[in-house]
Short mmCIF file of C-alpha atoms in Angstrom, two decimals:
data_model
loop_
_atom_site.label_atom_id
_atom_site.label_comp_id
_atom_site.label_asym_id
_atom_site.label_seq_id
_atom_site.Cartn_x
_atom_site.Cartn_y
_atom_site.Cartn_z
CA MET A 1 -11.65 -24.11 20.50
CA PHE A 2 -13.87 -21.61 18.73
CA ILE A 3 -14.85 -18.49 20.64
CA ALA A 4 -17.88 -16.65 19.33
CA SER A 5 -17.78 -12.99 20.20
CA ALA A 6 -19.12 -9.70 18.94
CA LEU A 7 -16.01 -8.01 17.54
CA THR A 8 -16.23 -4.40 18.51
CA SER A 9 -14.33 -1.42 17.22
CA GLY A 10 -12.41 -1.42 20.50
CA VAL A 11 -11.01 -4.86 19.74
CA ALA A 12 -10.05 -3.72 16.29
CA ALA A 13 -8.26 -0.74 17.74
CA SER A 14 -6.37 -3.00 20.11
CA ALA A 15 -5.10 -5.16 17.27
CA GLU A 16 -4.24 -2.25 15.04
CA SER A 17 -2.42 -0.16 17.65
CA HIS A 18 -0.08 -2.88 18.94
CA GLU A 19 3.24 -1.18 18.30
CA ARG A 20 6.82 -2.42 18.61
CA ALA A 21 8.83 -1.99 21.79
CA PRO A 22 12.35 -1.44 20.41
CA ALA A 23 15.51 -1.39 22.47
CA ASP A 24 16.38 2.13 23.54
CA SER A 25 19.68 2.13 21.64
CA VAL A 26 18.15 0.99 18.37
CA SER A 27 16.79 3.31 15.72
CA ALA A 28 14.89 2.53 12.56
CA LEU A 29 17.89 3.46 10.46
CA LYS A 30 20.28 1.24 12.42
CA ALA A 31 18.07 -1.85 12.59
CA ARG A 32 17.29 -4.57 10.09
CA PRO A 33 14.89 -7.51 10.27
CA ASN A 34 16.36 -10.60 11.94
CA ASP A 35 19.35 -8.70 13.36
CA GLY A 36 18.38 -9.59 16.92
CA SER A 37 16.99 -6.18 17.81
CA GLY A 38 13.35 -7.05 17.26
CA TYR A 39 12.78 -3.54 15.98
CA TRP A 40 11.24 -4.59 12.68
CA PRO A 41 8.74 -7.40 12.06
CA ASP A 42 10.70 -10.60 11.49
CA PHE A 43 10.88 -14.23 12.60
CA SER A 44 11.23 -13.16 16.24
CA ASN A 45 7.87 -11.42 16.60
CA THR A 46 5.43 -12.57 13.91
CA GLY A 47 3.55 -15.75 13.05
CA TYR A 48 1.67 -18.27 15.14
CA ALA A 49 4.57 -19.35 17.38
CA LYS A 50 5.04 -15.77 18.61
CA THR A 51 1.42 -15.18 19.65
CA PRO A 52 1.41 -13.44 23.06
CA ALA A 53 -1.27 -13.65 25.68
CA ASN A 54 -4.28 -11.42 24.97
CA ALA A 55 -3.36 -10.94 21.31
CA GLY A 56 -5.75 -8.45 19.77
CA GLY A 57 -7.29 -7.79 23.19
CA LEU A 58 -9.28 -11.03 22.89
CA GLY A 59 -8.31 -12.55 26.24
CA LEU A 60 -6.72 -15.66 24.73
CA LYS A 61 -3.67 -17.39 26.21
CA ALA A 62 -0.30 -17.25 24.51
CA TYR A 63 0.72 -19.83 21.90
CA PRO A 64 0.39 -23.20 23.67
CA GLY A 65 3.46 -24.75 22.03
CA LYS A 66 1.58 -26.75 19.41
CA LEU A 67 -1.14 -26.15 16.84
CA THR A 68 -4.20 -28.37 16.57
CA ASN A 69 -4.95 -29.78 13.13
CA TYR A 70 -8.33 -28.52 11.99
CA ALA A 71 -9.15 -31.93 10.51
CA SER A 72 -7.47 -35.33 10.54
CA ASN A 73 -7.58 -35.91 6.79
CA MET A 74 -6.09 -32.63 5.54
CA SER A 75 -3.80 -32.77 2.52
CA ALA A 76 -1.90 -30.32 0.33
CA SER A 77 -3.50 -32.03 -2.67
CA LYS A 78 -7.14 -31.33 -1.84
CA PRO A 79 -9.22 -28.26 -0.88
CA LEU A 80 -10.54 -27.51 2.58
CA THR A 81 -13.78 -25.62 3.24
CA LEU A 82 -14.21 -23.70 6.51
CA ARG A 83 -17.61 -22.43 7.63
CA PHE A 84 -17.78 -20.50 10.89
CA PRO A 85 -20.61 -18.57 12.56
CA ASN A 86 -20.32 -14.83 12.07
CA ASN A 87 -18.17 -13.10 14.71
CA SER A 88 -16.20 -16.25 15.57
CA VAL A 89 -12.64 -16.24 16.87
CA ILE A 90 -10.55 -19.20 15.66
CA SER A 91 -7.27 -19.77 17.49
CA PHE A 92 -4.19 -21.99 17.21
CA LYS A 93 -5.39 -24.13 14.31
CA ARG A 94 -3.36 -25.59 11.45
CA PHE A 95 -5.03 -25.57 8.04
CA LEU A 96 -3.33 -27.67 5.34
CA ALA A 97 -4.88 -27.69 1.87
CA LEU A 98 -4.58 -27.14 -1.83
CA LYS A 99 -6.95 -24.23 -1.23
CA VAL A 100 -8.66 -23.04 1.95
CA TYR A 101 -12.16 -21.66 1.38
CA ILE A 102 -13.32 -19.45 4.27
CA TYR A 103 -17.02 -18.62 4.79
CA GLY A 104 -18.36 -16.38 7.56
CA ASP A 105 -18.30 -12.69 8.36
CA ASN A 106 -16.32 -10.73 10.95
CA LEU A 107 -14.09 -13.73 11.62
CA THR A 108 -10.82 -13.45 13.54
CA PHE A 109 -8.00 -15.98 13.14
CA VAL A 110 -5.39 -15.83 15.91
CA GLY A 111 -2.17 -17.83 15.97
CA CYS A 112 -3.14 -20.04 13.03
CA SER A 113 -1.12 -21.53 10.18
CA PHE A 114 -2.29 -21.74 6.57
CA GLU A 115 -0.09 -24.15 4.62
CA GLY A 116 -0.30 -25.61 1.16
CA THR A 117 0.89 -25.84 -2.42
CA ASN A 118 -1.15 -24.17 -5.12
CA PRO A 119 0.99 -22.67 -7.90
CA ASP A 120 -0.67 -19.87 -9.85
CA ASP A 121 -3.79 -19.95 -7.65
CA ASN A 122 -5.14 -18.94 -4.25
CA LEU A 123 -4.08 -20.76 -1.10
CA VAL A 124 -6.71 -18.85 0.91
CA GLN A 125 -9.99 -17.69 -0.66
CA ILE A 126 -12.22 -15.58 1.58
CA TYR A 127 -16.00 -15.14 1.31
CA SER A 128 -16.83 -12.46 3.89
CA ASP A 129 -19.05 -9.42 3.49
CA ASN A 130 -17.58 -6.86 5.89
CA LYS A 131 -14.38 -7.70 7.74
CA ILE A 132 -11.90 -10.48 8.40
CA LYS A 133 -8.85 -10.46 10.68
CA PHE A 134 -5.65 -12.46 10.77
CA LEU A 135 -3.49 -11.89 13.85
CA TYR A 136 -0.15 -13.59 14.53
CA SER A 137 -0.80 -16.14 11.80
CA THR A 138 1.49 -17.79 9.24
CA PHE A 139 0.92 -18.24 5.52
CA LYS A 140 3.50 -20.56 3.92
CA PRO A 141 4.22 -23.42 1.52
CA ASN A 142 3.82 -26.77 3.25
CA SER A 143 7.10 -28.14 1.84
CA TYR A 144 9.34 -25.87 3.88
CA SER A 145 9.65 -24.85 7.51
CA ARG A 146 11.72 -21.78 6.57
CA PRO A 147 12.17 -19.94 3.27
CA PRO A 148 14.90 -21.37 1.03
CA GLY A 149 17.96 -19.15 1.29
CA ASN A 150 16.84 -17.31 4.43
CA ASP A 151 18.84 -18.54 7.41
CA GLY A 152 17.15 -16.15 9.83
CA THR A 153 19.83 -13.46 9.77
CA VAL A 154 18.53 -11.48 6.76
CA SER A 155 15.20 -9.88 5.98
CA SER A 156 14.73 -12.09 2.93
CA SER A 157 16.89 -14.39 0.85
CA HIS A 158 19.50 -12.49 -1.14
CA SER A 159 19.62 -15.20 -3.80
CA LYS A 160 17.15 -16.58 -6.30
CA PRO A 161 14.86 -18.49 -6.79
CA GLY A 162 13.28 -18.74 -3.32
CA THR A 163 10.42 -21.25 -3.15
CA PRO A 164 10.25 -23.05 -6.52
CA PHE A 165 7.10 -22.46 -8.54
CA ASN A 166 5.84 -26.03 -8.20
CA LYS A 167 6.02 -25.84 -4.41
CA SER A 168 4.58 -22.36 -4.05
CA TRP A 169 1.21 -20.71 -3.61
CA GLN A 170 0.17 -17.50 -5.34
CA TYR A 171 -2.36 -15.43 -3.36
CA ALA A 172 -4.65 -15.03 -0.42
CA THR A 173 -7.71 -13.29 -1.87
CA THR A 174 -10.90 -11.66 -0.64
CA MET A 175 -13.68 -12.68 -3.03
CA LYS A 176 -16.32 -10.29 -1.64
CA GLU A 177 -16.15 -6.82 -0.03
CA ALA A 178 -14.64 -7.68 3.33
CA VAL A 179 -11.78 -5.42 4.36
CA VAL A 180 -8.88 -7.05 6.17
CA VAL A 181 -7.07 -6.40 9.42
CA MET A 182 -3.65 -8.03 9.14
CA ASP A 183 -1.41 -7.81 12.21
CA HIS A 184 1.83 -9.61 13.15
CA ASN A 185 1.51 -12.21 10.38
CA ASP A 186 4.41 -14.09 8.76
CA ILE A 187 3.80 -14.42 5.00
CA TRP A 188 6.15 -16.00 2.41
CA GLY A 189 6.57 -18.42 -0.48
CA ASN A 190 3.90 -16.73 -2.59
CA ALA A 191 3.36 -13.92 -5.10
CA GLY A 192 1.05 -11.45 -3.36
CA MET A 193 -1.82 -10.76 -0.95
CA GLN A 194 -4.75 -9.77 -3.14
CA MET A 195 -7.02 -8.15 -0.56
CA VAL A 196 -9.62 -5.38 -0.73
CA THR A 197 -7.91 -2.01 -0.16
CA GLY A 198 -10.78 -0.48 1.77
CA PHE A 199 -13.92 1.57 1.38
CA PRO A 200 -14.93 4.96 2.83
CA GLY A 201 -15.38 4.42 6.55
CA ARG A 202 -13.94 0.89 6.34
CA PRO A 203 -10.15 0.98 6.00
CA SER A 204 -8.04 -2.08 5.44
CA THR A 205 -5.21 -2.23 7.96
CA TRP A 206 -1.78 -3.85 7.70
CA THR A 207 0.39 -3.51 10.80
CA ASN A 208 3.51 -5.30 12.06
CA ASN A 209 3.51 -7.96 9.32
CA TYR A 210 6.56 -9.76 7.97
CA ILE A 211 6.08 -10.17 4.20
CA HIS A 212 9.16 -11.63 2.56
CA ASP A 213 10.78 -14.29 0.37
CA MET A 214 8.48 -14.28 -2.65
CA ALA A 215 8.34 -17.48 -4.70
CA ASP A 216 10.10 -18.29 -7.98
CA THR A 217 12.06 -15.04 -8.26
CA SER A 218 14.48 -16.64 -10.74
CA HIS A 219 12.12 -17.46 -13.60
CA ASP A 220 9.63 -14.61 -13.08
CA VAL A 221 6.64 -16.84 -13.69
CA TYR A 222 4.93 -14.74 -11.04
CA HIS A 223 4.10 -11.06 -10.83
CA HIS A 224 5.78 -10.53 -7.45
CA ASP A 225 3.89 -8.27 -5.06
CA GLY A 226 3.82 -7.87 -1.29
CA ILE A 227 0.55 -6.16 -0.40
CA GLY A 228 -1.52 -6.42 -3.55
CA PRO A 229 -1.88 -6.39 -6.45
CA GLN A 230 -4.90 -4.13 -6.70
CA SER A 231 -5.35 -3.44 -10.38
CA GLU A 232 -8.58 -1.46 -10.58
CA GLY A 233 -7.82 1.72 -8.67
CA ASN A 234 -10.56 3.53 -6.73
CA GLY A 235 -9.27 2.04 -3.48
CA GLY A 236 -8.85 3.25 0.06
CA PRO A 237 -8.76 4.15 2.82
CA MET A 238 -5.85 1.90 3.69
CA VAL A 239 -3.34 1.89 6.56
CA VAL A 240 0.05 0.21 6.05
CA ARG A 241 2.13 0.80 9.18
CA HIS A 242 5.29 -0.75 10.59
CA ASN A 243 5.65 -3.76 8.31
CA THR A 244 8.67 -5.47 6.83
CA LEU A 245 8.18 -5.71 3.06
CA ALA A 246 11.36 -7.30 1.74
CA SER A 247 11.97 -9.64 -1.17
CA LEU A 248 13.62 -10.12 -4.48
CA GLY A 249 10.99 -9.71 -7.18
CA ASN A 250 9.82 -7.90 -10.26
CA THR A 251 7.02 -5.60 -9.11
CA ASN A 252 5.93 -3.89 -5.87
CA ALA A 253 5.99 -4.16 -2.09
CA LEU A 254 2.81 -2.03 -2.15
CA ALA A 255 1.12 -2.87 -5.42
CA LEU A 256 -1.66 -0.37 -6.13
CA GLN A 257 -1.47 -0.69 -9.89
CA GLY A 258 -4.75 0.64 -11.26
CA ASP A 259 -5.49 3.86 -13.11
CA GLY A 260 -8.47 4.76 -10.91
CA VAL A 261 -8.13 7.14 -7.96
CA TYR A 262 -6.47 5.83 -4.79
CA ASP A 263 -7.54 7.93 -1.81
CA HIS A 264 -6.43 8.08 1.83
CA ILE A 265 -3.59 5.58 1.59
CA SER A 266 -1.21 5.81 4.55
CA PHE A 267 2.18 4.11 4.20
CA THR A 268 4.22 4.87 7.32
CA ASP A 269 7.08 3.47 9.42
CA ASN A 270 7.82 0.48 7.16
CA TYR A 271 11.03 -1.33 6.22
CA VAL A 272 11.13 -1.78 2.43
CA SER A 273 13.80 -3.52 0.38
CA GLY A 274 14.05 -5.20 -3.02
CA TRP A 275 11.23 -5.62 -5.56
CA GLY A 276 11.05 -3.93 -8.99
CA TYR A 277 9.64 -0.53 -8.08
CA ALA A 278 9.13 -0.81 -4.32
CA LEU A 279 5.97 1.31 -4.24
CA SER A 280 3.25 1.70 -6.82
CA ILE A 281 0.48 4.14 -5.90
CA GLY A 282 -1.43 4.10 -9.15
CA VAL A 283 -0.34 4.36 -12.76
CA ALA A 284 -1.87 7.82 -13.31
CA ASN A 285 -1.11 11.03 -11.44
CA ASN A 286 -4.54 11.27 -9.81
CA ALA A 287 -4.14 9.88 -6.26
CA THR A 288 -5.45 11.96 -3.34
CA ASN A 289 -4.61 12.18 0.35
CA ILE A 290 -1.62 9.86 0.23
CA THR A 291 0.73 9.80 3.26
CA VAL A 292 4.22 8.34 2.85
CA THR A 293 6.21 9.15 6.00
CA GLY A 294 8.92 7.73 8.25
CA ASN A 295 9.83 4.74 6.08
CA ILE A 296 13.21 3.08 5.71
CA PHE A 297 14.03 2.26 2.11
CA SER A 298 16.86 -0.21 2.46
CA THR A 299 19.42 -1.21 -0.15
CA GLU A 300 19.85 -4.61 1.51
CA LEU A 301 18.30 -6.48 -1.43
CA GLU A 302 18.78 -6.14 -5.16
CA GLN A 303 16.23 -3.79 -6.72
CA LEU A 304 15.37 -3.80 -10.41
CA TYR A 305 14.24 -0.24 -11.03
CA GLY A 306 13.58 2.24 -8.23
CA PHE A 307 11.67 3.05 -5.07
CA LEU A 308 8.54 4.74 -6.50
CA TYR A 309 6.83 3.83 -9.76
CA GLY A 310 6.58 6.79 -12.11
CA ASN A 311 7.23 9.23 -9.22
CA LEU A 312 3.43 9.05 -8.69
CA TRP A 313 2.02 9.62 -5.20
CA GLY A 314 -0.59 12.36 -5.49
CA GLY A 315 1.46 15.38 -4.51
CA SER A 316 0.72 18.13 -2.01
CA ALA A 317 -1.77 19.77 -4.37
CA ARG A 318 -3.96 16.72 -3.89
CA GLY A 319 -3.61 16.62 -0.13
CA SER A 320 -0.68 14.20 -0.06
CA THR A 321 2.41 14.22 2.18
CA TRP A 322 5.93 12.80 1.70
CA ARG A 323 8.24 13.30 4.70
CA GLY A 324 11.01 11.64 6.65
CA ASN A 325 11.72 8.74 4.30
CA LEU A 326 15.33 7.61 4.64
CA ILE A 327 17.73 5.50 2.63
CA GLN A 328 19.54 2.76 4.56
CA ALA A 329 22.71 1.63 2.78
CA ARG A 330 25.51 -0.64 3.97
CA ALA A 331 28.63 -2.12 2.43
CA GLY A 332 27.89 -5.27 0.47
CA ASP A 333 24.20 -4.56 -0.06
CA GLY A 334 22.47 -5.98 -3.11
CA ASN A 335 21.17 -2.66 -4.46
CA ARG A 336 24.40 -1.33 -5.91
CA ALA A 337 22.91 1.91 -7.16
CA TYR A 338 23.76 3.25 -3.70
CA SER A 339 26.83 3.34 -1.45
CA THR A 340 27.41 3.86 2.25
CA ALA A 341 27.60 7.60 1.50
CA ASP A 342 23.83 7.47 0.92
CA ASN A 343 23.05 5.99 4.33
CA GLY A 344 20.73 8.30 6.27
CA LYS A 345 19.95 10.53 3.32
CA TYR A 346 16.39 11.50 2.52
CA LEU A 347 14.56 9.91 -0.36
CA TRP A 348 12.41 12.27 -2.39
CA PRO A 349 9.44 11.18 -4.51
CA THR A 350 10.85 12.96 -7.55
CA GLY A 351 13.71 10.52 -8.15
CA ASN A 352 15.97 7.91 -6.63
CA ASP A 353 18.83 10.14 -5.50
CA GLY A 354 19.59 10.68 -1.82
CA HIS A 355 19.32 14.20 -0.38
CA THR A 356 20.76 15.84 2.72
CA THR A 357 17.48 17.66 3.40
CA ASP A 358 13.94 16.39 3.56
CA TYR A 359 11.42 16.81 0.77
CA THR A 360 9.25 19.88 1.20
CA GLY A 361 7.04 19.82 -1.89
#
C-alpha cells in the first residue's frame, strides 16, 4: 500500500528524535551491539523486521510478519525502476534488483528491504531533489540472510572477507541534491553509503542505524566506508547520532574525505569500531563547527591505523568541540594497540593514547 502524505517538519522531527530506551543498569561503555542489552543499534532493533507501530510518526502498523514483493518478476540480474508521486510513503515492500532506480521527491520508505548483487556499482540510485527518508529498512546482498561470519553476538564479523566481492553491492547513492534521513536501518555487505552530506538549512540526518560487515575486506578491492565517502568537501550540516558503525575495512566509518570545508558536522553518541582511520573529517585543517562528543571508540575489531585521520577535526578556534569520547577495551579484542587498562579512558583528537582526563582544547 502506498500512502501519499505531505511530509512535514514535525514528521521529520519524530523520526530523527526516536532515541534508544536502554536498560537502567547498562551504560554506553558497558554495552556492545548484539550483547542482548539493546543499547546500541544492532540486529535486535533495526531493519524491516523490527519496525514498530507508528514508525516515524506516520501512523502505520508494525511489521506485519512478511514483506510484499514490489513486482512478481524481480531478479538480482536486472534493474528495477521505481516511480512514486512526490510525498509518498512506501511501506513493507521488498525490492530485489541488480540496481534500484528511485524517482520522486520527499519519499519515505518504511520497513522495506533493498536486496541485490551489484559489485563495484550502486544497488540503490536515488533521483530526488530535496529529501528522501529510509526508516527501519534493510540494505543487503540477496545471497545471504545474515552477514558471513556474524553469528549475531558481535557487532560485525571479526574475520575476513565478509561478503565476497562477486556477491556484494557497493553503494546507495543520491544522484541529485536530496538530503537523506536515515533512521533505524540495517546496512551491510557493501562498501559505503554515498549520500549528500547536507546543505545550509537542510541537514542530512543519520540516527540509530546499524552499519556493519563491509564486503570483501580480505582483498581490499573496495574502499571501505560506512557513511560516505564524500570526496569533495564543502558539506554540511550533518547529524550523525547514536549509530553503530562497526566493520573491518581500510578507510572510514565517517568518510568525509575532501579538502573543501566541512561545516556543522555533529558526530555524537555513536559506537565505532574497526576501519582504517575510524573518522575522517576532511584532509585539510579547515573544518568549522564540528562536534564530536559522547562516542564510544571500541577496540572490539581490528583497526589498521587510528581513530581520527590526521588529527583533523576543526579545533576550538574554528568553533569545534571534542568532549566525552571514551575508549572501550576488553580482553581478546582485535585492536591490540590497547589493553584493558585503557578501558574507560578518554580519547583525545591529538593522538590515539588514552587519557585519565577529558580533552579541554
